[in-house]
mmCIF file of C-alpha atoms in Angstrom:
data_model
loop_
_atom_site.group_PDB
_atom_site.id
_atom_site.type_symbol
_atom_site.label_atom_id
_atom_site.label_comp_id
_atom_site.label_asym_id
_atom_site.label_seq_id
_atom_site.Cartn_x
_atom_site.Cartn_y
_atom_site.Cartn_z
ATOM 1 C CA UNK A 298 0.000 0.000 0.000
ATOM 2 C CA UNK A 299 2.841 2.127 0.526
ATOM 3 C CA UNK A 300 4.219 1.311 -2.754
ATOM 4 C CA UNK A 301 1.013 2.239 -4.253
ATOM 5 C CA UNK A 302 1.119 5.891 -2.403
ATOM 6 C CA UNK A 303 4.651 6.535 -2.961
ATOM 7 C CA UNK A 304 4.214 5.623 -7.038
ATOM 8 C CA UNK A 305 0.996 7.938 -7.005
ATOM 9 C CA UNK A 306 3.067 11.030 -5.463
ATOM 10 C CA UNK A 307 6.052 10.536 -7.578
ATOM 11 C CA UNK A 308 3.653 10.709 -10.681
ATOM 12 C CA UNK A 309 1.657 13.626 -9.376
ATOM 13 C CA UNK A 310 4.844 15.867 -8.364
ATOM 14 C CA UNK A 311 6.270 15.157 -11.845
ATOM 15 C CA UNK A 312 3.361 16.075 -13.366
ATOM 16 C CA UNK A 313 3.156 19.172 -11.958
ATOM 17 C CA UNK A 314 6.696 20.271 -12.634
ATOM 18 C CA UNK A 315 6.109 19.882 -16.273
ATOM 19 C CA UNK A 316 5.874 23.072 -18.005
ATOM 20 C CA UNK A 317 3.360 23.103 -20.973
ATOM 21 C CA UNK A 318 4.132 27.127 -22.179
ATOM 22 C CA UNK A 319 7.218 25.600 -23.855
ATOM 23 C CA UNK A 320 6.169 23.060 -25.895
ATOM 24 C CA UNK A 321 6.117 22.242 -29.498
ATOM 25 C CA UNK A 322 3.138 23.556 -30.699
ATOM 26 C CA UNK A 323 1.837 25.984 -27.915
ATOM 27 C CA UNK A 324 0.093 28.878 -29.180
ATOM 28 C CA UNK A 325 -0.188 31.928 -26.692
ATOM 29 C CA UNK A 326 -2.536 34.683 -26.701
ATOM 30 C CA UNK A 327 0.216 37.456 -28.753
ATOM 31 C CA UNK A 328 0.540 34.534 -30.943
ATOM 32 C CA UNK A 329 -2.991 34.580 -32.331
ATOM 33 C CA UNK A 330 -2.813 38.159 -32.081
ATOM 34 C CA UNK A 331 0.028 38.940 -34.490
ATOM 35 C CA UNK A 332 -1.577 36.329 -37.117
ATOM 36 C CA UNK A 333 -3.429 39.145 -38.410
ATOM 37 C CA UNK A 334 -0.658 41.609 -38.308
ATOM 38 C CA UNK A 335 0.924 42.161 -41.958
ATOM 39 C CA UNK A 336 4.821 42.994 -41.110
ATOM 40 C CA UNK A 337 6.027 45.310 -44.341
ATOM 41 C CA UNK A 338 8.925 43.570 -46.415
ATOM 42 C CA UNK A 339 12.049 45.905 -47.244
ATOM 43 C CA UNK A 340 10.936 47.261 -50.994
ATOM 44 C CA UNK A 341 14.234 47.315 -51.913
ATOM 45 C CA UNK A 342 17.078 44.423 -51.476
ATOM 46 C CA UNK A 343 20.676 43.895 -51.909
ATOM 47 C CA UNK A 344 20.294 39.633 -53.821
ATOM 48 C CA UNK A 345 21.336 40.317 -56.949
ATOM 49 C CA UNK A 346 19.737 36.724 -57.556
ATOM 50 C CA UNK A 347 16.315 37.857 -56.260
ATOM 51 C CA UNK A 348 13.105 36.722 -57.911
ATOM 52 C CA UNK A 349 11.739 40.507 -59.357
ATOM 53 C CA UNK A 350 15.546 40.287 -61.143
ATOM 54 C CA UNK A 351 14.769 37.576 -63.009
ATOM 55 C CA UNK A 352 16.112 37.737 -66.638
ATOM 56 C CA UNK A 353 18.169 41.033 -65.715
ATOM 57 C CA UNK A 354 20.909 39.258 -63.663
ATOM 58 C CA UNK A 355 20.235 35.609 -63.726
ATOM 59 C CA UNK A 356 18.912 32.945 -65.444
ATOM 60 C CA UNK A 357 18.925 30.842 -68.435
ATOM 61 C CA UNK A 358 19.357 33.231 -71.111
ATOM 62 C CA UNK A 359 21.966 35.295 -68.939
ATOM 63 C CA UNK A 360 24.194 31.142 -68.190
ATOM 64 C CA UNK A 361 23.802 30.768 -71.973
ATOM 65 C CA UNK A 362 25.046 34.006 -72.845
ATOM 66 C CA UNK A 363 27.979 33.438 -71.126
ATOM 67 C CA UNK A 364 29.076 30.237 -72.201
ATOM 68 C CA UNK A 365 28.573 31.744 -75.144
ATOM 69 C CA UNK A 366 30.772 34.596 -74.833
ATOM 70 C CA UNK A 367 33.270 32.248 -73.208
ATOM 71 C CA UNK A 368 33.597 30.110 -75.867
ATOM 72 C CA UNK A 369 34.083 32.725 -78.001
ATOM 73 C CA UNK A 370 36.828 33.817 -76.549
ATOM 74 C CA UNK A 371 39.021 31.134 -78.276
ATOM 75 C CA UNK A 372 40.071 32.143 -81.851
ATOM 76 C CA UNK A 373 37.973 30.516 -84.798
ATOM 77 C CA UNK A 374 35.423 29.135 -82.512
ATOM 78 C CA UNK A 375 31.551 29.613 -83.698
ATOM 79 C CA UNK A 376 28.796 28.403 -81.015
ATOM 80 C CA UNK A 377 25.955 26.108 -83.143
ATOM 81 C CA UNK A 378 23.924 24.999 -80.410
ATOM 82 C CA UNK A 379 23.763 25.621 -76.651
ATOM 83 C CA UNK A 380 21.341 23.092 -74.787
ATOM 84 C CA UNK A 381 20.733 23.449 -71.562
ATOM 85 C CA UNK A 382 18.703 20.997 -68.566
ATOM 86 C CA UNK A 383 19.239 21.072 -65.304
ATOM 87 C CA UNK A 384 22.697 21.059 -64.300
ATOM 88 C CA UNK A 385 23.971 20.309 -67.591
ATOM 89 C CA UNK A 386 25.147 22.050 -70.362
ATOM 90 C CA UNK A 387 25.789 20.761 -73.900
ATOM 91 C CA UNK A 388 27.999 22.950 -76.199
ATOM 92 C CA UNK A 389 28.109 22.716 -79.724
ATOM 93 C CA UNK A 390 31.171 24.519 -80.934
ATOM 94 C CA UNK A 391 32.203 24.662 -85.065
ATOM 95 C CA UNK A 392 36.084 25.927 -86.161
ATOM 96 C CA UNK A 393 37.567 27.003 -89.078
ATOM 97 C CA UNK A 394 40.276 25.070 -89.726
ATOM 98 C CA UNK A 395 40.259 21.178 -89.935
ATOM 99 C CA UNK A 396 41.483 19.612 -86.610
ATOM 100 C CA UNK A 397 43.596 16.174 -86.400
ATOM 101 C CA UNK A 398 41.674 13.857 -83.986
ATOM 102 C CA UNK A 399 43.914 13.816 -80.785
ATOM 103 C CA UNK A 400 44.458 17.858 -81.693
ATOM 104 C CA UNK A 401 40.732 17.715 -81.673
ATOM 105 C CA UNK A 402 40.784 15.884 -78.234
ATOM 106 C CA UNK A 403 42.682 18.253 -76.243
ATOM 107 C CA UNK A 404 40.735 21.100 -78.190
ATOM 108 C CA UNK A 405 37.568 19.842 -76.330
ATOM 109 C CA UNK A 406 39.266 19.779 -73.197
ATOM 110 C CA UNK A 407 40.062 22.931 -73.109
ATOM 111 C CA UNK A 408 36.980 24.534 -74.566
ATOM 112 C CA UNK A 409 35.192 22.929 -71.730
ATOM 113 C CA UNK A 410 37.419 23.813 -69.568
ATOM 114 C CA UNK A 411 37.143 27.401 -70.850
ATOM 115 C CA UNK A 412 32.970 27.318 -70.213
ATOM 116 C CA UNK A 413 33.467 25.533 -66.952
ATOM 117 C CA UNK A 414 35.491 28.565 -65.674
ATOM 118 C CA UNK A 415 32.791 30.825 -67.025
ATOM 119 C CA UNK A 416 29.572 29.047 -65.421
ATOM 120 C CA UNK A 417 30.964 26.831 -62.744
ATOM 121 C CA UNK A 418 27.264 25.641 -61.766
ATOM 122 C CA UNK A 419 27.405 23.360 -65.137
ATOM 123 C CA UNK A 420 28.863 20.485 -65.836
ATOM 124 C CA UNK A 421 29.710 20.867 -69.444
ATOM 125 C CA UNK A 422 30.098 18.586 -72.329
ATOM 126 C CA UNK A 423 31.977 20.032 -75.611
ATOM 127 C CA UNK A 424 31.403 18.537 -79.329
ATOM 128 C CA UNK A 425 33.960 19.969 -81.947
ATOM 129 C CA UNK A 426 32.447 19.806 -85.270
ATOM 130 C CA UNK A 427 34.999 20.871 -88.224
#
C-alpha cells in the first residue's frame, strides 16, 4: 500500500513540474494576435539573384550568354547549339580550320574547360564539329 502511495506522489509531483508554455506547438494569446498583423517587407534588397531580377541578372538566357561569350573567346570558334537541362550544359562549338583527332581531343578539353570557368554551376560537355 505504501508502494502504491509513494508511485501515485512521484507521478503527481512530476506532473506538476512539467511546463506546458514551452512546448512544441503551444500557441499563446500574442501569438494569435500577431496572425493578423501584416509585417512590411524591405521594398528594396541587396540579392542580386532575387526573384523581381529575373532575366536582368540571372537565369537561363543570362548562363547561356555566357558560355557563349566564353567560348568565343578562343580564336575561330563559332557556337551552333547551346542546350541546356538542369545542371547540364551541352555545347556545340564549329572551327575554321580542320582539326587532327587527338588535336581535336585536347581542343575539347580545353573549350570545356574554358565554359566551366565561365559558369561553374554546369557540368559541361563540348562537341567539336569541323
Amino acid at each position: 500500500m505504501l508502494r502504491l502511495l509513494l508511485t501515485i506522489g512521484l507521478i503527481l509531483l512530476t506532473a506538476g513540474c512539467y511546463n506546458t508554455n514551452e512546448m512544441q506547438g503551444h500557441t499563446n494569446r500574442q501569438d494569435i494576435m500577431d496572425m493578423g498583423v501584416q509585417k512590411e517587407p524591405s521594398p528594396t534588397t541587396d540579392n542580386p539573384r532575387s526573384i523581381e531580377r529575373v532575366g536582368d541578372t540571372w537565369g537561363l538566357k543570362q548562363d547561356r550568354d555566357q558560355i557563349r561569350n566564353a567560348a568565343h573567346t578562343v580564336p575561330g570558334v563559332h557556337v551552333q547549339r547551346i542546350i541546356m537541362e538542369n545542371n547540364h550544359a551541352w555545347v556545340t562549338v564549329s572551327t575554321d580550320k580542320k582539326l587532327a583527332d587527338d588535336e581535336k581531343e585536347q581542343w575539347t578539353k580545353d573549350m570545356a574547360k574554358t565554359i566551366r570557368d565561365a559558369v561553374p554551376g554546369y557540368d559541361v560537355t563540348v562537341k567539336t564539329e569541323g
